[in-house]
Coordinates of C-alpha atoms in Angstrom, one line a residue:
M338 CA 1.5 -50.0 -46.9
E339 CA 4.1 -48.1 -44.8
V340 CA 4.6 -45.7 -47.7
Y341 CA 0.9 -44.8 -47.7
I342 CA 1.0 -44.2 -44.0
V343 CA 4.0 -41.9 -44.3
I344 CA 2.3 -40.0 -47.2
I345 CA -1.0 -39.6 -45.3
S346 CA 0.9 -38.5 -42.1
F347 CA 2.8 -35.9 -44.1
I348 CA -0.5 -34.6 -45.7
I349 CA -2.1 -34.3 -42.3
F350 CA 1.0 -32.4 -41.0
V351 CA 0.9 -30.0 -43.9
I352 CA -2.8 -29.4 -43.3
M353 CA -2.3 -28.7 -39.6
L354 CA 0.6 -26.4 -40.3
F355 CA -1.5 -24.5 -42.8
I356 CA -4.3 -24.1 -40.3
V357 CA -2.0 -22.9 -37.5
S358 CA -0.2 -20.5 -39.9
T359 CA -3.5 -19.2 -41.2
Y360 CA -4.7 -18.6 -37.6
L361 CA -1.5 -16.8 -36.6
I362 CA -1.5 -14.6 -39.6
S363 CA -5.1 -13.8 -39.2
S364 CA -4.5 -12.9 -35.5
M365 CA -1.6 -10.7 -36.5
I366 CA -3.7 -8.9 -39.1
Y367 CA -6.7 -8.5 -36.7
N368 CA -4.4 -7.1 -33.9
N369 CA -2.8 -4.7 -36.3
L370 CA -6.2 -3.5 -37.6
S371 CA -7.5 -3.3 -34.0
N372 CA -4.4 -1.3 -32.9
K373 CA -4.8 1.1 -35.8
T374 CA -8.5 1.5 -35.1
I375 CA -7.8 2.1 -31.4
N376 CA -5.0 4.6 -32.1
K377 CA -7.3 6.5 -34.5
K378 CA -10.1 6.7 -31.9
V379 CA -7.6 7.7 -29.2
N380 CA -6.3 10.6 -31.3
K381 CA -9.9 11.8 -32.0
L382 CA -10.8 11.6 -28.3
Q383 CA -7.7 13.3 -27.2
S384 CA -8.4 16.1 -29.6
I385 CA -11.8 16.7 -28.0
M386 CA -10.7 16.4 -24.4
Y387 CA -7.6 18.5 -24.7
N388 CA -9.2 21.2 -26.8
K389 CA -12.3 21.6 -24.6
L390 CA -11.1 20.7 -21.1
S391 CA -7.6 22.0 -21.1
N392 CA -8.7 25.5 -22.3
D393 CA -11.6 25.6 -19.8
K394 CA -14.1 25.6 -22.6
G395 CA -15.9 22.6 -21.3
M396 CA -17.5 19.9 -23.5
N397 CA -21.0 20.6 -24.9
E398 CA -23.7 18.0 -25.5
E399 CA -22.5 17.3 -29.0
D400 CA -19.0 16.5 -27.7
I401 CA -20.4 14.2 -25.0
E402 CA -22.7 12.4 -27.4
Q403 CA -19.8 11.9 -29.8
I404 CA -17.6 10.4 -27.0
K405 CA -20.5 8.2 -25.9
K406 CA -20.8 6.9 -29.4
I407 CA -17.1 6.2 -29.8
S408 CA -16.9 4.4 -26.5
S409 CA -19.9 2.3 -27.1
T410 CA -17.9 -0.6 -28.6
K411 CA -15.1 -2.8 -27.1
L412 CA -12.4 -1.1 -29.1
G413 CA -13.9 2.3 -28.5
L414 CA -14.1 1.8 -24.8
R415 CA -10.4 0.7 -24.8
A416 CA -9.5 3.9 -26.8
F417 CA -11.5 6.1 -24.4
Y418 CA -9.7 4.5 -21.4
L419 CA -6.3 5.3 -23.0
A420 CA -7.3 8.8 -23.8
Y421 CA -8.7 9.4 -20.4
K422 CA -5.6 8.1 -18.6
D423 CA -3.3 10.2 -20.8
Y424 CA -5.4 13.3 -20.0
I425 CA -5.5 12.9 -16.2
N426 CA -1.8 11.9 -16.1
N427 CA -1.0 15.3 -17.7
N428 CA -3.8 17.4 -16.2
G429 CA -4.8 15.7 -13.0
Y430 CA -8.3 14.6 -11.8
D431 CA -10.8 17.1 -10.7
F432 CA -14.6 17.6 -10.2
V433 CA -15.1 18.7 -13.8
I434 CA -13.6 15.5 -15.3
K435 CA -15.5 13.5 -12.7
E436 CA -18.8 14.9 -13.8
Y437 CA -18.1 14.3 -17.5
I438 CA -16.9 10.7 -17.0
N439 CA -19.9 9.8 -14.9
R440 CA -22.1 11.1 -17.8
I441 CA -20.2 9.2 -20.4
I442 CA -19.3 5.9 -18.7
S443 CA -21.6 3.6 -16.8
Y444 CA -21.6 0.1 -15.2
E445 CA -23.8 -1.2 -18.0
K446 CA -21.5 0.1 -20.8
I447 CA -18.4 -1.4 -19.2
R448 CA -20.2 -4.7 -18.6
K449 CA -21.5 -4.9 -22.2
N450 CA -18.1 -4.0 -23.7
S451 CA -15.8 -6.1 -21.5
I452 CA -12.9 -7.4 -23.6
V453 CA -11.8 -10.2 -21.2
R454 CA -13.0 -13.8 -20.8
D455 CA -15.9 -14.5 -18.4
K456 CA -13.5 -15.9 -15.7
Y457 CA -11.9 -12.5 -15.3
K458 CA -14.9 -10.3 -16.4
K459 CA -16.1 -9.2 -13.0
S460 CA -12.7 -8.3 -11.8
Y461 CA -12.0 -6.3 -15.0
I462 CA -15.3 -4.5 -14.7
L463 CA -14.5 -3.4 -11.2
Y464 CA -11.0 -2.4 -12.3
L465 CA -12.4 -0.1 -15.0
L466 CA -15.0 1.3 -12.7
S467 CA -12.3 2.2 -10.2
E468 CA -10.1 3.7 -12.9
F469 CA -13.0 5.8 -14.2
R470 CA -14.1 6.4 -10.5
I471 CA -17.7 5.8 -11.5
D472 CA -20.0 6.8 -8.6
S473 CA -23.6 5.6 -8.8
E474 CA -26.0 3.6 -6.6
K475 CA -25.3 0.6 -8.7
T476 CA -21.5 0.7 -8.4
R477 CA -21.7 1.4 -4.7
Q478 CA -23.9 -1.7 -4.2
I479 CA -21.6 -3.9 -6.4
S480 CA -18.5 -2.7 -4.7
L481 CA -19.8 -3.6 -1.2
Q482 CA -21.1 -7.0 -2.3
S483 CA -17.9 -7.8 -4.1
L484 CA -15.9 -7.5 -0.8
Q485 CA -17.3 -10.9 0.1
D486 CA -16.4 -12.6 -3.3
D487 CA -14.2 -15.7 -3.3
S488 CA -11.8 -14.1 -5.7
I489 CA -9.1 -12.0 -4.1
Y490 CA -8.7 -10.0 -7.3
I491 CA -12.4 -9.1 -7.2
R492 CA -12.1 -8.1 -3.5
N493 CA -9.1 -5.9 -4.1
N494 CA -10.6 -4.2 -7.2
S495 CA -13.8 -3.5 -5.3
L496 CA -11.8 -1.9 -2.5
K497 CA -10.0 0.2 -5.1
L498 CA -13.3 1.3 -6.5
I499 CA -14.5 2.4 -3.0
Q500 CA -11.2 4.2 -2.4
N501 CA -11.6 6.1 -5.7
I502 CA -15.2 7.0 -5.2
G503 CA -14.0 8.8 -2.1
D504 CA -17.2 8.7 0.0
V505 CA -16.5 8.5 3.7
E506 CA -19.7 6.7 4.7
L507 CA -19.1 4.1 1.9
A508 CA -15.6 3.6 3.1
L509 CA -16.7 3.0 6.6
Q510 CA -19.2 0.4 5.4
A511 CA -16.4 -1.3 3.5
I512 CA -14.2 -1.3 6.6
N513 CA -17.0 -2.7 8.7
I514 CA -17.5 -5.6 6.2
I515 CA -13.7 -6.3 6.2
N516 CA -13.7 -6.3 10.0
N517 CA -16.4 -8.9 10.1
T518 CA -15.6 -11.1 7.2
E519 CA -13.4 -14.2 7.1
K520 CA -12.1 -13.3 3.6
Y521 CA -8.4 -12.4 3.4
F522 CA -7.3 -8.9 2.7
N523 CA -3.6 -8.2 2.3
E524 CA -2.3 -5.7 4.9
K525 CA -0.5 -3.6 2.2
I526 CA -3.8 -3.4 0.3
L527 CA -5.7 -2.3 3.4
L528 CA -3.0 0.3 4.2
D529 CA -3.0 1.6 0.6
F530 CA -6.8 1.9 0.8
L531 CA -6.6 4.2 3.9
D532 CA -3.4 6.2 2.9
N533 CA -4.7 7.0 -0.6
F534 CA -8.4 7.5 0.0
K535 CA -9.6 10.0 -2.5
G536 CA -12.3 11.7 -0.3
D537 CA -12.0 13.8 2.8
I538 CA -9.3 11.8 4.6
D539 CA -9.4 14.0 7.7
I540 CA -13.1 13.2 8.3
L541 CA -12.4 9.5 7.6
D542 CA -9.6 9.5 10.2
K543 CA -11.8 11.1 12.8
K544 CA -14.7 8.8 12.3
L545 CA -12.3 5.7 12.3
L546 CA -10.9 6.9 15.7
D547 CA -14.4 7.1 17.1
I548 CA -15.0 3.4 16.5
L549 CA -11.4 2.2 16.6
G550 CA -12.0 0.0 19.6
N551 CA -14.6 -2.0 17.7
Y552 CA -12.2 -3.3 15.1
N553 CA -10.2 -6.5 15.2
I554 CA -6.4 -6.4 16.0
K555 CA -5.3 -6.6 12.4
L556 CA -7.5 -3.8 11.2
K557 CA -6.8 -1.7 14.3
T558 CA -3.0 -1.8 13.8
K559 CA -3.4 -0.9 10.1
I560 CA -5.5 2.2 11.0
I561 CA -2.9 3.2 13.6
E562 CA -0.1 2.7 11.0
H563 CA -2.2 4.8 8.6
Y564 CA -2.3 7.6 11.2
S565 CA 1.5 7.3 11.5
N566 CA 2.0 7.4 7.7
R567 CA 0.0 10.6 7.5
K568 CA 1.7 12.0 10.6
N569 CA -1.8 12.9 11.8
D570 CA -1.0 14.7 15.0
S571 CA -4.5 15.8 16.1
L572 CA -4.8 15.9 19.9
E573 CA -7.6 13.3 19.8
I574 CA -5.4 10.8 17.9
R575 CA -2.4 11.4 20.1
D576 CA -4.5 10.9 23.3
S577 CA -5.8 7.7 21.9
M578 CA -2.4 6.4 20.9
L579 CA -1.1 7.2 24.4
N580 CA -4.0 5.2 25.9
Y581 CA -3.2 2.2 23.7
I582 CA 0.5 2.2 24.3
S583 CA 0.0 2.4 28.1
T584 CA -3.0 0.2 28.7
S585 CA -3.3 -2.3 25.8
D586 CA -2.6 -6.0 26.6
N587 CA -1.9 -6.7 22.9
K588 CA 1.7 -6.4 21.8
D589 CA 0.8 -5.7 18.2
V590 CA -1.3 -2.7 19.2
I591 CA 1.4 -1.5 21.6
I592 CA 4.0 -1.8 18.8
S593 CA 1.9 0.1 16.2
S594 CA 1.1 2.8 18.8
T595 CA 4.8 3.1 19.6
R596 CA 5.8 3.5 16.0
Y597 CA 3.3 6.3 15.7
F598 CA 5.3 8.3 18.2
K599 CA 8.4 8.0 16.2
R600 CA 6.8 10.2 13.5
V601 CA 4.5 12.2 15.7
I602 CA 6.4 13.8 18.6
D603 CA 4.6 14.0 22.0
N604 CA 6.8 14.2 25.0
R605 CA 4.1 12.7 27.2
V606 CA 5.1 9.3 25.8
A607 CA 8.7 9.3 27.1
N608 CA 7.9 7.8 30.5
I609 CA 5.8 5.1 28.9
L610 CA 8.6 4.2 26.5
N611 CA 11.0 4.0 29.5
K612 CA 8.6 1.5 31.1
N613 CA 8.2 -0.5 28.0
L614 CA 12.0 -0.9 27.6
K615 CA 11.4 -3.6 30.3
N616 CA 8.3 -5.1 28.7
E617 CA 8.0 -8.9 28.7
H618 CA 7.7 -9.0 24.9
W619 CA 11.0 -8.5 23.1
E620 CA 9.2 -6.9 20.2
V621 CA 7.9 -4.2 22.4
R622 CA 11.3 -3.7 24.0
A623 CA 12.9 -3.5 20.6
I624 CA 10.6 -0.9 19.2
S625 CA 10.6 1.1 22.4
A626 CA 14.5 1.1 22.3
K627 CA 14.3 2.5 18.8
V628 CA 11.7 5.2 19.3
I629 CA 13.1 6.4 22.7
S630 CA 15.9 8.1 20.7
K631 CA 13.3 10.8 19.8
Y632 CA 12.8 11.5 23.5
P633 CA 16.2 11.7 25.2
N634 CA 16.1 11.7 29.0
K635 CA 18.3 10.6 31.9
K636 CA 16.1 7.7 33.0
A637 CA 16.1 6.4 29.4
I638 CA 19.9 6.5 29.3
D639 CA 20.2 4.5 32.5
I640 CA 17.8 1.8 31.2
L641 CA 19.5 1.7 27.8
K642 CA 22.8 0.9 29.5
Q643 CA 21.0 -2.2 30.8
T644 CA 19.1 -3.1 27.7
I645 CA 22.3 -3.1 25.5
G646 CA 22.9 -6.4 27.3
D647 CA 19.4 -7.8 26.6
N648 CA 19.0 -11.4 25.6
N649 CA 17.5 -10.4 22.2
Y650 CA 19.8 -9.1 19.5
F651 CA 17.3 -6.5 18.1
V652 CA 16.8 -5.0 21.6
R653 CA 20.5 -4.7 22.1
Y654 CA 21.0 -3.2 18.6
N655 CA 18.3 -0.6 18.9
S656 CA 19.4 0.2 22.5
A657 CA 22.9 0.8 21.3
F658 CA 21.9 3.2 18.6
S659 CA 19.6 5.2 20.9
L660 CA 22.2 5.3 23.6
I661 CA 24.8 6.7 21.2
S662 CA 22.4 9.4 20.1
M663 CA 21.9 10.5 23.7
E664 CA 25.4 10.3 25.2
E665 CA 28.7 12.1 24.5
K666 CA 31.5 10.2 22.9
D667 CA 33.6 10.0 26.1
Q668 CA 30.7 8.6 28.1
I669 CA 30.1 6.0 25.4
M670 CA 33.7 5.0 25.4
E671 CA 33.6 4.5 29.1
E672 CA 30.5 2.4 28.8
L673 CA 32.3 0.3 26.1
L674 CA 35.3 -0.4 28.3
N675 CA 33.6 -1.0 31.6
H676 CA 30.3 -2.8 30.8
H677 CA 30.2 -6.2 32.4
D678 CA 28.4 -7.9 29.6
R679 CA 30.4 -9.1 26.5
F680 CA 27.3 -8.9 24.2
A681 CA 26.7 -5.4 25.3
K682 CA 30.3 -4.4 24.5
D683 CA 30.1 -6.2 21.1
I684 CA 27.0 -4.4 20.0
L685 CA 28.1 -1.1 21.3
A686 CA 31.5 -1.4 19.5
Y687 CA 29.7 -2.3 16.3
V688 CA 27.3 0.7 16.5
M689 CA 30.1 3.0 17.3
F690 CA 31.9 1.8 14.2
V691 CA 28.8 2.2 12.0
N692 CA 28.4 5.8 13.4
N693 CA 32.1 6.6 12.6
I694 CA 33.0 7.0 16.3
I695 CA 35.7 4.4 15.9
D696 CA 37.4 3.1 12.8
F697 CA 37.4 -0.4 11.5
E698 CA 40.8 -1.3 12.9
S699 CA 39.7 -0.2 16.4
Y700 CA 36.4 -2.1 16.1
N701 CA 38.3 -5.3 15.2
N702 CA 40.7 -4.8 18.1
Y703 CA 37.8 -4.3 20.6
K704 CA 36.2 -7.5 19.2
E705 CA 39.3 -9.5 19.8
K706 CA 39.8 -8.1 23.2
F707 CA 36.2 -8.8 24.3
A708 CA 36.6 -12.4 22.9
V709 CA 39.6 -13.0 25.1
Q710 CA 38.0 -11.4 28.2
G711 CA 34.8 -13.4 27.7
G712 CA 31.8 -12.3 29.7

């Protein structure tokens, strides 16, 4: 009896092994055939695109219909995506290619020929729409609706689509939805959306400034950071940032506005920075101590000589770096030897070493001396 069981088990094992092997071999054959088919289609599409677009000939109706036909299947759509990405990577994206793509590719075509499972289908459709920058009433509607989806991938891809469409009013609608939704949007994603907007970014910046006060703190700080990243130094933005840094009661807004003036120089901010070196929030003191190096002045030097002894390490650290950038070596040495606070002496000695004002041996000697003196 046991012999029969062993034989039957072995037969079942062989059958299962055969089925698995057949499946794997079939999959490999299918993938190889698919890849060959895709490569063949890619070569044909590249030939059309490079010959007609690169030489300013333009594609005629016959070319467009041929590409439409090729891209009407799942493998064909994949091939067209690869050919399209290769072309814009080498030639850039312009109005001409945008017009052709919007004639060839549509939401319905992408939806019909999606090559991923249903669970990821909507996200993948939005991804392809954003890659092709498909601009239609349908895609605009879907992109805004999808900002409220439960899936973070769908939300991010819909934001990417809006970014790539490049319409200012559509972008403002999206930002308004984000401002009022409880759905999570990563701060880096939001900043990328603003920094790499494909439309008229100057108009977008101006319109955002007009309603900046209506946004929540998170969104407001990201918009300010965006202005900083772009080094947008328009008078209207500088005036607004000066107002926020001097009147806001929110430390995150003050910090973002302060960082703006590290990249965009406006001497009107100097006195405000001097005042904020004594702010109740250490984060505000720390960023003010860092940015003040861009605005050297006598009052700042006097305050920095105090803040190198601040209770917070980051305030001391930034204060020491800014102080060294403003004072002569002899004056710094005098401050190092005569300051009453041990922690101030320690941080000043360290920053002097980092800036090659003193060597490592001198730095260690000062540390030992300060340790013995206490403070």
